[in-house]
Structures are given as C-alpha cells and as structure tokens.
PDB file of C-alpha atoms and ligand atoms in Angstrom:
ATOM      1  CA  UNK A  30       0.000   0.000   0.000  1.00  0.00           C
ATOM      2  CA  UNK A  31       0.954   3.358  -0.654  1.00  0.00           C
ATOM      3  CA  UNK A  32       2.234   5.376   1.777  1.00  0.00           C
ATOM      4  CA  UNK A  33       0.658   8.633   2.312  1.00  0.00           C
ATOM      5  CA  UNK A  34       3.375  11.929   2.338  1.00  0.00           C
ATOM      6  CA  UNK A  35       3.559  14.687   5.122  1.00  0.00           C
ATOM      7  CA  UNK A  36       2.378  18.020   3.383  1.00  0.00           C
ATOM      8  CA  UNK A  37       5.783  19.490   2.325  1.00  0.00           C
ATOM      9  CA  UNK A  38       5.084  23.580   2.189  1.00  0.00           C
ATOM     10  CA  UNK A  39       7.793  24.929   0.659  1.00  0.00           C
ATOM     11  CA  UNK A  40       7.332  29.004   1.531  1.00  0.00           C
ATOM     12  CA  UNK A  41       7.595  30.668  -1.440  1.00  0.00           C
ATOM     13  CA  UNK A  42       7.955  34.339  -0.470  1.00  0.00           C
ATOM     14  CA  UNK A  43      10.164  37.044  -1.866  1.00  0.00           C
ATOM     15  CA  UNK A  44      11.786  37.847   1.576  1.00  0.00           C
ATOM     16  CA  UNK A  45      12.082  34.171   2.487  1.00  0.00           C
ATOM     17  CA  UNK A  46      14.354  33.973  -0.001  1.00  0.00           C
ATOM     18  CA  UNK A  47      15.926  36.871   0.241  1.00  0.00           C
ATOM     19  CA  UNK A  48      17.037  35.972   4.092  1.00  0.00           C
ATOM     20  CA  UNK A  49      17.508  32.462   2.921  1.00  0.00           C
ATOM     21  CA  UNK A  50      20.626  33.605   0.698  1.00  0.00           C
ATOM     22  CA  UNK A  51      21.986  35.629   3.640  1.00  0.00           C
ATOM     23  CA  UNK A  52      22.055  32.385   5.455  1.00  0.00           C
ATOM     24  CA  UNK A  53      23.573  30.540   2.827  1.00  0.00           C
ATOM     25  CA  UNK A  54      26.519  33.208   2.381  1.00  0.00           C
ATOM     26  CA  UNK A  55      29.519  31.716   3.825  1.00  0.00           C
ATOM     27  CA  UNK A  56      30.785  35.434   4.223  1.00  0.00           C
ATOM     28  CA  UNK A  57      27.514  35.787   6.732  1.00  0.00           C
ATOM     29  CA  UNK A  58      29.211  36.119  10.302  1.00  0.00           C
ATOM     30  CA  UNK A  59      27.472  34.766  13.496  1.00  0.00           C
ATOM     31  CA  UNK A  60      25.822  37.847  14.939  1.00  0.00           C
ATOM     32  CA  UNK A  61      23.960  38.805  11.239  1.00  0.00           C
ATOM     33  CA  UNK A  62      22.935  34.744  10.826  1.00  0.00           C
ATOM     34  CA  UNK A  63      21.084  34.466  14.406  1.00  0.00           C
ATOM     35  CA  UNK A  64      19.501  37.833  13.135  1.00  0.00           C
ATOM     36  CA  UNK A  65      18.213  36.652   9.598  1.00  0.00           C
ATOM     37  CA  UNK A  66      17.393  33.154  11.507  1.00  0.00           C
ATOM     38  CA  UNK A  67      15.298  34.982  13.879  1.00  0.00           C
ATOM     39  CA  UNK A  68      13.270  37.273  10.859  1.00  0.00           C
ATOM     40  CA  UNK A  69      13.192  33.996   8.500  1.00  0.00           C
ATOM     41  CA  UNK A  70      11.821  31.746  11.535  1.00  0.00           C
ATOM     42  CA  UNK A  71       9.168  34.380  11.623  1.00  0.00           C
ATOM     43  CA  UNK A  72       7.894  34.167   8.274  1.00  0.00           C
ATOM     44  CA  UNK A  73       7.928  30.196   8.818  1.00  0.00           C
ATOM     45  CA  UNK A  74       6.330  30.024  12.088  1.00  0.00           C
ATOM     46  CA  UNK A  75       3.590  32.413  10.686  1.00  0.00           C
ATOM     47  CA  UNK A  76       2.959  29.749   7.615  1.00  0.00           C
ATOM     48  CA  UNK A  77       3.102  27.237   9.878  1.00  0.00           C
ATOM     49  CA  UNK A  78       0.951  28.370  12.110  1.00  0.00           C
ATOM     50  CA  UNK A  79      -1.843  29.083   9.379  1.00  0.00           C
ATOM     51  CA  UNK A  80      -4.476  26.740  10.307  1.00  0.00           C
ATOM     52  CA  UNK A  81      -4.555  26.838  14.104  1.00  0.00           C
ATOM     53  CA  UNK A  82      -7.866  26.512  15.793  1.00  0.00           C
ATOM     54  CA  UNK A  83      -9.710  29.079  16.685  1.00  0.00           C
ATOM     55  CA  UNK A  84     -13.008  29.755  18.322  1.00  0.00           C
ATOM     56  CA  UNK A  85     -15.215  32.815  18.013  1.00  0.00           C
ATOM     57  CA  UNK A  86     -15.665  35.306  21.114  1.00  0.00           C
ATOM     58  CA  UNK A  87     -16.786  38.610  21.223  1.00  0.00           C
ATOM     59  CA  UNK A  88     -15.090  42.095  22.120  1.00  0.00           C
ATOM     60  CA  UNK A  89     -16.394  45.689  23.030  1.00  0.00           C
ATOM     61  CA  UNK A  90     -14.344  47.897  20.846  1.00  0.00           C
ATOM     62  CA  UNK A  91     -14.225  51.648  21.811  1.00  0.00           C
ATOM     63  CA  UNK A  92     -17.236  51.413  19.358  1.00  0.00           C
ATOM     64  CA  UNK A  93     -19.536  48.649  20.221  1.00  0.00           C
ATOM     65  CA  UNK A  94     -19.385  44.894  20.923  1.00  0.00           C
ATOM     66  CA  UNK A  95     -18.324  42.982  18.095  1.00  0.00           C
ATOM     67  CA  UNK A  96     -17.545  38.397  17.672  1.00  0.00           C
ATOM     68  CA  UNK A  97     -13.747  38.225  16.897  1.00  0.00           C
ATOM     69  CA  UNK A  98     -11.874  35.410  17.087  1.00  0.00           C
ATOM     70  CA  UNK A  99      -9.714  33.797  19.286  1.00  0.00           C
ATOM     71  CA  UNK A 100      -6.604  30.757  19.462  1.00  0.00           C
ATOM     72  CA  UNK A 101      -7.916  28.021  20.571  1.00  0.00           C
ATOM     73  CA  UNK A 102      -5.859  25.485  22.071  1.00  0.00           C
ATOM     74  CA  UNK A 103      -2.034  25.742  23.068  1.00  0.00           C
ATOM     75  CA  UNK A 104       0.973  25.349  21.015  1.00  0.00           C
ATOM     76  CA  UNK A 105       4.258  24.865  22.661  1.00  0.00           C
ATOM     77  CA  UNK A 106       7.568  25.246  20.792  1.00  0.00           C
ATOM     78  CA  UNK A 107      10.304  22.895  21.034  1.00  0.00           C
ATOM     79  CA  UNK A 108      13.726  23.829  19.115  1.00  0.00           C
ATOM     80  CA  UNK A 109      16.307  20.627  18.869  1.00  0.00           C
ATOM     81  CA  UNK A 110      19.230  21.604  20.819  1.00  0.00           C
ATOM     82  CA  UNK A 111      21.408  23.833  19.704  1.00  0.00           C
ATOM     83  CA  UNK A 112      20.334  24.552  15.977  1.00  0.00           C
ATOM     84  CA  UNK A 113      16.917  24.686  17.217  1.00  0.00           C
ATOM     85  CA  UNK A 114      17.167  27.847  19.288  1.00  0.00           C
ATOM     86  CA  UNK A 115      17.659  29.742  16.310  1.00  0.00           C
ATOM     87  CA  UNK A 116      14.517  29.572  15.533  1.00  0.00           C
ATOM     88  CA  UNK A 117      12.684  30.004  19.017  1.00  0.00           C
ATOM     89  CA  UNK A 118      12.784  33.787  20.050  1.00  0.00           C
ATOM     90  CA  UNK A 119      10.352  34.045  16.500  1.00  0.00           C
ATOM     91  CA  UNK A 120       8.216  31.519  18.594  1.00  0.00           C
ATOM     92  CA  UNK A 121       8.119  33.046  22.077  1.00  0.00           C
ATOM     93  CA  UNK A 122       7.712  36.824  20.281  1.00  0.00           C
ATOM     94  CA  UNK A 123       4.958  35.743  18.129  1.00  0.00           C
ATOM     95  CA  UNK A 124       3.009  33.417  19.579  1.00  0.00           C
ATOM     96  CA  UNK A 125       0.856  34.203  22.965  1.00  0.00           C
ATOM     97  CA  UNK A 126       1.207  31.884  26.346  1.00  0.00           C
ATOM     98  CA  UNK A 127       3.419  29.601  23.859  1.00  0.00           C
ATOM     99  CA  UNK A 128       4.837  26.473  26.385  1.00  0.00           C
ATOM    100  CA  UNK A 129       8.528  26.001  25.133  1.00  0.00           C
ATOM    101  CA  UNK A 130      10.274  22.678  25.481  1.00  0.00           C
ATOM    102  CA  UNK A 131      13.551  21.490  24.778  1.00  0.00           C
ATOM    103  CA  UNK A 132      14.991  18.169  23.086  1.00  0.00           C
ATOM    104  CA  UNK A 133      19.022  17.775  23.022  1.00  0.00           C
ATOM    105  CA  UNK A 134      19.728  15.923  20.253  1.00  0.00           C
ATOM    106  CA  UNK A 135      23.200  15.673  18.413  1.00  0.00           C
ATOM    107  CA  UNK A 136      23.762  13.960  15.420  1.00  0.00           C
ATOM    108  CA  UNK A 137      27.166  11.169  15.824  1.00  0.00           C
ATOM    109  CA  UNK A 138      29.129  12.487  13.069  1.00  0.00           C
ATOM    110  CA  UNK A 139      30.370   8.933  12.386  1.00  0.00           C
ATOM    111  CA  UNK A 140      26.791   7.131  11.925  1.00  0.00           C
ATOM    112  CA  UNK A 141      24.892  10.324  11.646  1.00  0.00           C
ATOM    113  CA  UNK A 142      22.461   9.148  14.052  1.00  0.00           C
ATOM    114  CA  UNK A 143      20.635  10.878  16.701  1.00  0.00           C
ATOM    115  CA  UNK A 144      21.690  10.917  20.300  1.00  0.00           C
ATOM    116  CA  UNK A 145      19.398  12.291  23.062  1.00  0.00           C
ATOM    117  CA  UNK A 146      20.823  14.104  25.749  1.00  0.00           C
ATOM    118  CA  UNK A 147      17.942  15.819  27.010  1.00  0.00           C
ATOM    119  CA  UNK A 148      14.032  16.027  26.712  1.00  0.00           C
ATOM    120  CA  UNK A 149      12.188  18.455  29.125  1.00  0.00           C
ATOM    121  CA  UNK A 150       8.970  19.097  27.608  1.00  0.00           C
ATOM    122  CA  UNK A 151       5.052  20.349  28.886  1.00  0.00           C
ATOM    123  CA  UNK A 152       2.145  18.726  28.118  1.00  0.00           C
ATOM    124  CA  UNK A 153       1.257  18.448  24.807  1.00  0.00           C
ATOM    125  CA  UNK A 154      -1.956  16.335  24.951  1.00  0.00           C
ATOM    126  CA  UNK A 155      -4.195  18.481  22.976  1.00  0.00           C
ATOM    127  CA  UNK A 156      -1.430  21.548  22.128  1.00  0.00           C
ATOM    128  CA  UNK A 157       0.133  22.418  18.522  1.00  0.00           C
ATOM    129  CA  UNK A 158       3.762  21.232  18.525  1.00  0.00           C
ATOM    130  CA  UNK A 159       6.195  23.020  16.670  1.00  0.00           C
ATOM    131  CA  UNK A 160       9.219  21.085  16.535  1.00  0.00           C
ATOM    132  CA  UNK A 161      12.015  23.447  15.299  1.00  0.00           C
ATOM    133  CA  UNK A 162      14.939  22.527  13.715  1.00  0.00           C
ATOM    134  CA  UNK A 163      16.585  24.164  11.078  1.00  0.00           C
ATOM    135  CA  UNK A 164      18.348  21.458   8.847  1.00  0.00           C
ATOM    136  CA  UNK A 165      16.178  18.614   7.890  1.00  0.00           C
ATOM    137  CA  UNK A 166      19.646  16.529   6.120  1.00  0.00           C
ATOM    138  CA  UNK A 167      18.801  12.409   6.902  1.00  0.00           C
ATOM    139  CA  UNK A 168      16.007  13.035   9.121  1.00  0.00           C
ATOM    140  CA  UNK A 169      17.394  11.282  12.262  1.00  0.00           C
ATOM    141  CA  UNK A 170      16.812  13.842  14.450  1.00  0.00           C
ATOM    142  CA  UNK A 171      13.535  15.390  13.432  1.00  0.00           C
ATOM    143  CA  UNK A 172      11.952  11.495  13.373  1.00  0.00           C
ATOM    144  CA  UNK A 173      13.860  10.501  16.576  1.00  0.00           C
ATOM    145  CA  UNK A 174      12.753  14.103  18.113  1.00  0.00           C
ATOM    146  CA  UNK A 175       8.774  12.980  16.446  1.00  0.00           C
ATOM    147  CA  UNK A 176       9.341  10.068  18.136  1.00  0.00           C
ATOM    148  CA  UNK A 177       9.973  11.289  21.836  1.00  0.00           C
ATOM    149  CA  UNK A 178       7.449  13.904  21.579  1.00  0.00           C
ATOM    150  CA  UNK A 179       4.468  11.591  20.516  1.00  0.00           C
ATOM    151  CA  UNK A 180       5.764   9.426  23.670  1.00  0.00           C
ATOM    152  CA  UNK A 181       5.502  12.308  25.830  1.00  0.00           C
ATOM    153  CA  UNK A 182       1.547  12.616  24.094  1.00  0.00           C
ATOM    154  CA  UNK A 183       1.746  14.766  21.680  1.00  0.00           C
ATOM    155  CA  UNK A 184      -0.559  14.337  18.443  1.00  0.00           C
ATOM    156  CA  UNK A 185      -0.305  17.340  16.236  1.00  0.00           C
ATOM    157  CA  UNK A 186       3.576  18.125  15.319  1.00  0.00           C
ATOM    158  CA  UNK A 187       4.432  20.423  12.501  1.00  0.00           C
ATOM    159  CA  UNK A 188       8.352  20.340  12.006  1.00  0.00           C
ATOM    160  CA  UNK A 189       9.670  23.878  11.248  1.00  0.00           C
ATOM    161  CA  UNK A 190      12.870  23.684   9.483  1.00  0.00           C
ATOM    162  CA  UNK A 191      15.016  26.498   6.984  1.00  0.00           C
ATOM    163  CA  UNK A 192      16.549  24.137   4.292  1.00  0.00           C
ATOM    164  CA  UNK A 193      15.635  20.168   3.815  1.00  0.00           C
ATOM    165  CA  UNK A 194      17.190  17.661   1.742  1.00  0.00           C
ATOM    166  CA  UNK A 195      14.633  15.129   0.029  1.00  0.00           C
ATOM    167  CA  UNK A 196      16.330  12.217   1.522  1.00  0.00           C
ATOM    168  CA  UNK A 197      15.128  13.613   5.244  1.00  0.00           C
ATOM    169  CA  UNK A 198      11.583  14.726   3.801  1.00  0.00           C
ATOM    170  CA  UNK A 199      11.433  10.736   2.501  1.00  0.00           C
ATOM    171  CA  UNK A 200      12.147   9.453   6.119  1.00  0.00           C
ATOM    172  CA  UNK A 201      10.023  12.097   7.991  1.00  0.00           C
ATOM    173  CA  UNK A 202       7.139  10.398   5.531  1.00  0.00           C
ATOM    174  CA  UNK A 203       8.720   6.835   6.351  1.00  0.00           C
ATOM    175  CA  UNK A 204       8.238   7.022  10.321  1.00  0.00           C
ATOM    176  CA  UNK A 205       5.716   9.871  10.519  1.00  0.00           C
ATOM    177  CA  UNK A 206       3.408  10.352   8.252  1.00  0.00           C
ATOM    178  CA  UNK A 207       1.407  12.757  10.578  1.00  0.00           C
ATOM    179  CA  UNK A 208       3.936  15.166  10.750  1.00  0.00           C
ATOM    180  CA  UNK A 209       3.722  18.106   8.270  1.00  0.00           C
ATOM    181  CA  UNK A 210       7.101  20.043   7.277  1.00  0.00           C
ATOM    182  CA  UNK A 211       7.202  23.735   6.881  1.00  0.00           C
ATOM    183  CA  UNK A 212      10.732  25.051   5.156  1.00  0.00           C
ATOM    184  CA  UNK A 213      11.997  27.950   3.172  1.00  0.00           C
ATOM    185  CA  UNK A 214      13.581  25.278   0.698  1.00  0.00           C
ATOM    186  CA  UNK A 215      13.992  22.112  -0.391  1.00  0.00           C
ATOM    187  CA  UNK A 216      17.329  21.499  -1.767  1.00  0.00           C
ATOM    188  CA  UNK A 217      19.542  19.015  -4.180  1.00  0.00           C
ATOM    189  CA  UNK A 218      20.627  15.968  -2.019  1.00  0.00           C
ATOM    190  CA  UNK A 219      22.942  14.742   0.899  1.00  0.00           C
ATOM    191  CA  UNK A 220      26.809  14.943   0.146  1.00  0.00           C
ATOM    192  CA  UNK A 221      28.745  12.005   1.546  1.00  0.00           C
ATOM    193  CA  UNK A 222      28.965  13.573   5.082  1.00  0.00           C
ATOM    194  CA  UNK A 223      25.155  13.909   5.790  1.00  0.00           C
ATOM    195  CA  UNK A 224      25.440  17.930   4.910  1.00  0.00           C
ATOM    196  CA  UNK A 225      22.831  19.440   2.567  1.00  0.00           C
ATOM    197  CA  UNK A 226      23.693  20.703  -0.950  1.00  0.00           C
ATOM    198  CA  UNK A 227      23.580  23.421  -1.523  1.00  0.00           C
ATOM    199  CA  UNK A 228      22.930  23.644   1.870  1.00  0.00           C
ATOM    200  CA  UNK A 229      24.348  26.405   4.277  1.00  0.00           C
ATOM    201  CA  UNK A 230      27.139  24.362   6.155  1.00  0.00           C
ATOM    202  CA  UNK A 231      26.326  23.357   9.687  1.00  0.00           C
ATOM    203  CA  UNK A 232      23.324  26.007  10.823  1.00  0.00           C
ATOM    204  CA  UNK A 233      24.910  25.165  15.014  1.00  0.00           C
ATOM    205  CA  UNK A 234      28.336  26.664  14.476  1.00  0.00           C
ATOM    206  CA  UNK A 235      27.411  29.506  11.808  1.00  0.00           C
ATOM    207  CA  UNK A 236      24.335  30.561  14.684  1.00  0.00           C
ATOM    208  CA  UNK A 237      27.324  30.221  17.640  1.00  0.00           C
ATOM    209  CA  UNK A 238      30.810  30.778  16.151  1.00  0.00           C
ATOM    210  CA  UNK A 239      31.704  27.277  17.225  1.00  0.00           C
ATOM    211  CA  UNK A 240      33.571  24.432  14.445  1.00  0.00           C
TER     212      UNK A 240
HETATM  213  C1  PRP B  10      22.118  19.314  13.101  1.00  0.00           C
HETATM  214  C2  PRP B  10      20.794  20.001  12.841  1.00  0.00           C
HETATM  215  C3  PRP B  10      19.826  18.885  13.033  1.00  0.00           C
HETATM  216  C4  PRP B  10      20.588  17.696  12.532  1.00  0.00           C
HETATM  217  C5  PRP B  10      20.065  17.360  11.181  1.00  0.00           C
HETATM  218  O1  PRP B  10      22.347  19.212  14.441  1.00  0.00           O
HETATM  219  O2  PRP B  10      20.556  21.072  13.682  1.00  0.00           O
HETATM  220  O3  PRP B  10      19.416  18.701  14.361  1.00  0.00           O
HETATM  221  O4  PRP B  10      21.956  18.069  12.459  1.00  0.00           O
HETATM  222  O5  PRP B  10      20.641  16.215  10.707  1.00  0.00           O
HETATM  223  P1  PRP B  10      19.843  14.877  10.426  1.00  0.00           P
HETATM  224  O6  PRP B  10      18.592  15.264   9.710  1.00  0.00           O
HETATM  225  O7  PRP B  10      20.793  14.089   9.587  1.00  0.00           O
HETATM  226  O8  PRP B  10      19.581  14.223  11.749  1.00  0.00           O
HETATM  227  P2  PRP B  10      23.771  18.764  15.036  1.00  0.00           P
HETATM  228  O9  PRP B  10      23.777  17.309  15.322  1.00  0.00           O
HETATM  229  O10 PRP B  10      24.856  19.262  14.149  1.00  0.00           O
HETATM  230  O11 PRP B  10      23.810  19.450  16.450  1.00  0.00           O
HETATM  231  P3  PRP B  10      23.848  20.993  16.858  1.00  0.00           P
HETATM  232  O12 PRP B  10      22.473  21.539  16.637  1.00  0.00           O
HETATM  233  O13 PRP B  10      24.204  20.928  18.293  1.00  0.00           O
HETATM  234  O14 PRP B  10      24.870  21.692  16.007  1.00  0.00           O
HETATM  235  N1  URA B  11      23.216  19.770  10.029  1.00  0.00           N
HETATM  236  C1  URA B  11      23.621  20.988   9.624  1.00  0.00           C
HETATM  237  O1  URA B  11      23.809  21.895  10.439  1.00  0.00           O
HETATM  238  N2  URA B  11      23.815  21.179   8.312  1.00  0.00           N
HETATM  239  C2  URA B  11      23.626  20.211   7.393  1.00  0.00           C
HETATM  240  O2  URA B  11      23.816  20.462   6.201  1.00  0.00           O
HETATM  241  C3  URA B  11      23.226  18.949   7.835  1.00  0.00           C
HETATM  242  C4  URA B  11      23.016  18.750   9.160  1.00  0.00           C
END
C-alpha cells in the first residue's frame, strides 16, 4: 500500500528567499545569521501556524461589541538543541502563552544518528507542537525528536525547518506520516557527510561561532 506523504510547504515568499541567501553566504558572520534566523523563523512560524484553531468570542471595541476570534488550544515550541534555538525567540515573540520545550539531540558524526541528551517538555496532549529545527539533512533527528514527543503525548507536530534535503523529507514520511514540514527550501541531495547541498554548512556553528 501506498504510503501517504507529510504536506511538504515549501514558503515561497520574496523575503524568504531573500534571508535564505543571507544564510547561505559563507561570508555571513554569526551575529547577522542568528539575526536573519530569527526574521526567517518568523515568516515560517507564521505559515506554519496558518491553520490553528480558533473559536469565536466577542469584544467591546471603543465602538460597540463585536464576535472576533480567538486561538484556541495551546501550542508549545520545542527547538532541537542547539540549531533549534535559532529559531525560538520568532516563537516566544509571536506566539501568545506559547509552552517552550527542549529536546538535546546531536547527530554522531560517524553514523549520523541521533543521540538524546535531554528532553524536558510540557504537556502536549491536545497543544500544537512546533518542533524546530533548522536542517532537515537524513532526518534522524527530526523522526527521533517525532518520536519522543508523541511518547511524551503529543498528536499534532508540525516540524519547522530552513533548508531540507529530500532524503530527510522521505524518512520524515517513512516514520511519521502525521507530521507536516514547513521550510523555506527544499534542496539538491545529501553529500557524503550527511550535509545538505547546496545547503548552508552546519546552521549550530554559523548561529554560535563554534567548528
Ligand atoms: C544538526 C541540525 C539537526 C541535525 C540534522 O544538528 O541542527 O538537528 O543536524 O541532521 P539529520 O537530519 O541528519 O539528523 P547537530 O547534530 O549538528 O547538532 P547541533 O544543533 O548541536 O549543532
Ligand atoms: N546539520 C547541519 O547543520 N547542516 C547540514 O547540512 C546537515 C546537518
């Protein structure tokens, strides 16, 4: 039987891109990356963020009482460790009462496969998870991080990520169907290290000054 694919959105916006290619400079020094991660995040976290719930209320406006709508249910945020963080001050600043959790993941550069080093997470029965992680490359660490979140309860993840490779979006599909991707772009392939190409190199030491 055929298996059924996450929805992929690609965001195709002008300034997506346009902060995209900032990223991808290698000239780009630390302190301008964490800034155009932060504004890119933004645009994905809004796209991604498109269909939340909502539930109709009503207001008094300086001018009379009026429905308007309202969020309804939580979403909590949880960047993979380090990368991840990146992308979380776009969460925290944009969405309201967001409940943040953390994962520590790190890939083993010799197997490229996940390693968990932390999880503190809070609930997430019935919340919007936004699992962010900026470089979806095999797909280890968003499935493994999938993975520990749905044992911890959760049952609506959207992964938030800046570039993926097609080989990651395949086994995000393989092991979790459920979970939709949101990215600014989906690039060529894996080179023989597990990086994406084109890529932008390795997101953790570009956002810290680290490697
Ligand atoms: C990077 C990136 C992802 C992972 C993606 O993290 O932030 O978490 O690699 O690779 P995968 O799809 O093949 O699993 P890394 O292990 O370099 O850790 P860091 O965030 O601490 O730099
Ligand atoms: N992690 C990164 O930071 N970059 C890649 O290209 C792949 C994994």
């Amino acid at each position: 039987m055929e298996r059924p694919s996450p929805p992929l959105t690609i965001v195709d916006h002008p300034l997506a891109a346009h902060l995209l290619t900032g990223l991808r400079d290698e000239r780009t020094e630390p302190e301008r990356f964490r800034h155009l991660a932060r504004r890119l995040s933004t645009v994905l976290i809004l796209e991604a963020t498109r269909d939340l719930p909502t539930v109709t209320t009503s207001v008094a406006t300086p001018i009379e009482e009026t429905s308007a709508r309202v969020l309804r249910g939580g979403v909590v945020a949880v960047p993979i460790l380090r990368a991840g963080l990146g992308l979380l001050e776009a969460a925290t600043e944009l969405l309201p009462d967001v409940g943040v959790g953390y994962a520590g993941l790190e890939r083993d550069e010799a197997t490229l496969q996940p390693v968990s080093y932390y999880l503190k997470v809070p609930p997430l029965d019935g919340r919007s998870v936004l699992l962010l992680d900026p470089m979806l490359a095999t797909g280890g660490s968003a499935a493994f991080a999938a993975s520990l979140l749905k044992e911890r309860g959760a049952t609506a993840i959207q992964l938030v990520c800046v570039v993926a490779a097609p080989e990651g979006v395949a086994r995000l599909a393989a092991e979790h169907p459920d979970v939709a991707i949101v990215t600014a772009a989906l690039d060529e392939r894996l080179n023989d290290v597990g990086y994406i190409v084109p890529g932008l190199g390795d997101f953790g030491d570009r956002l810290f000054g680290t490697g």
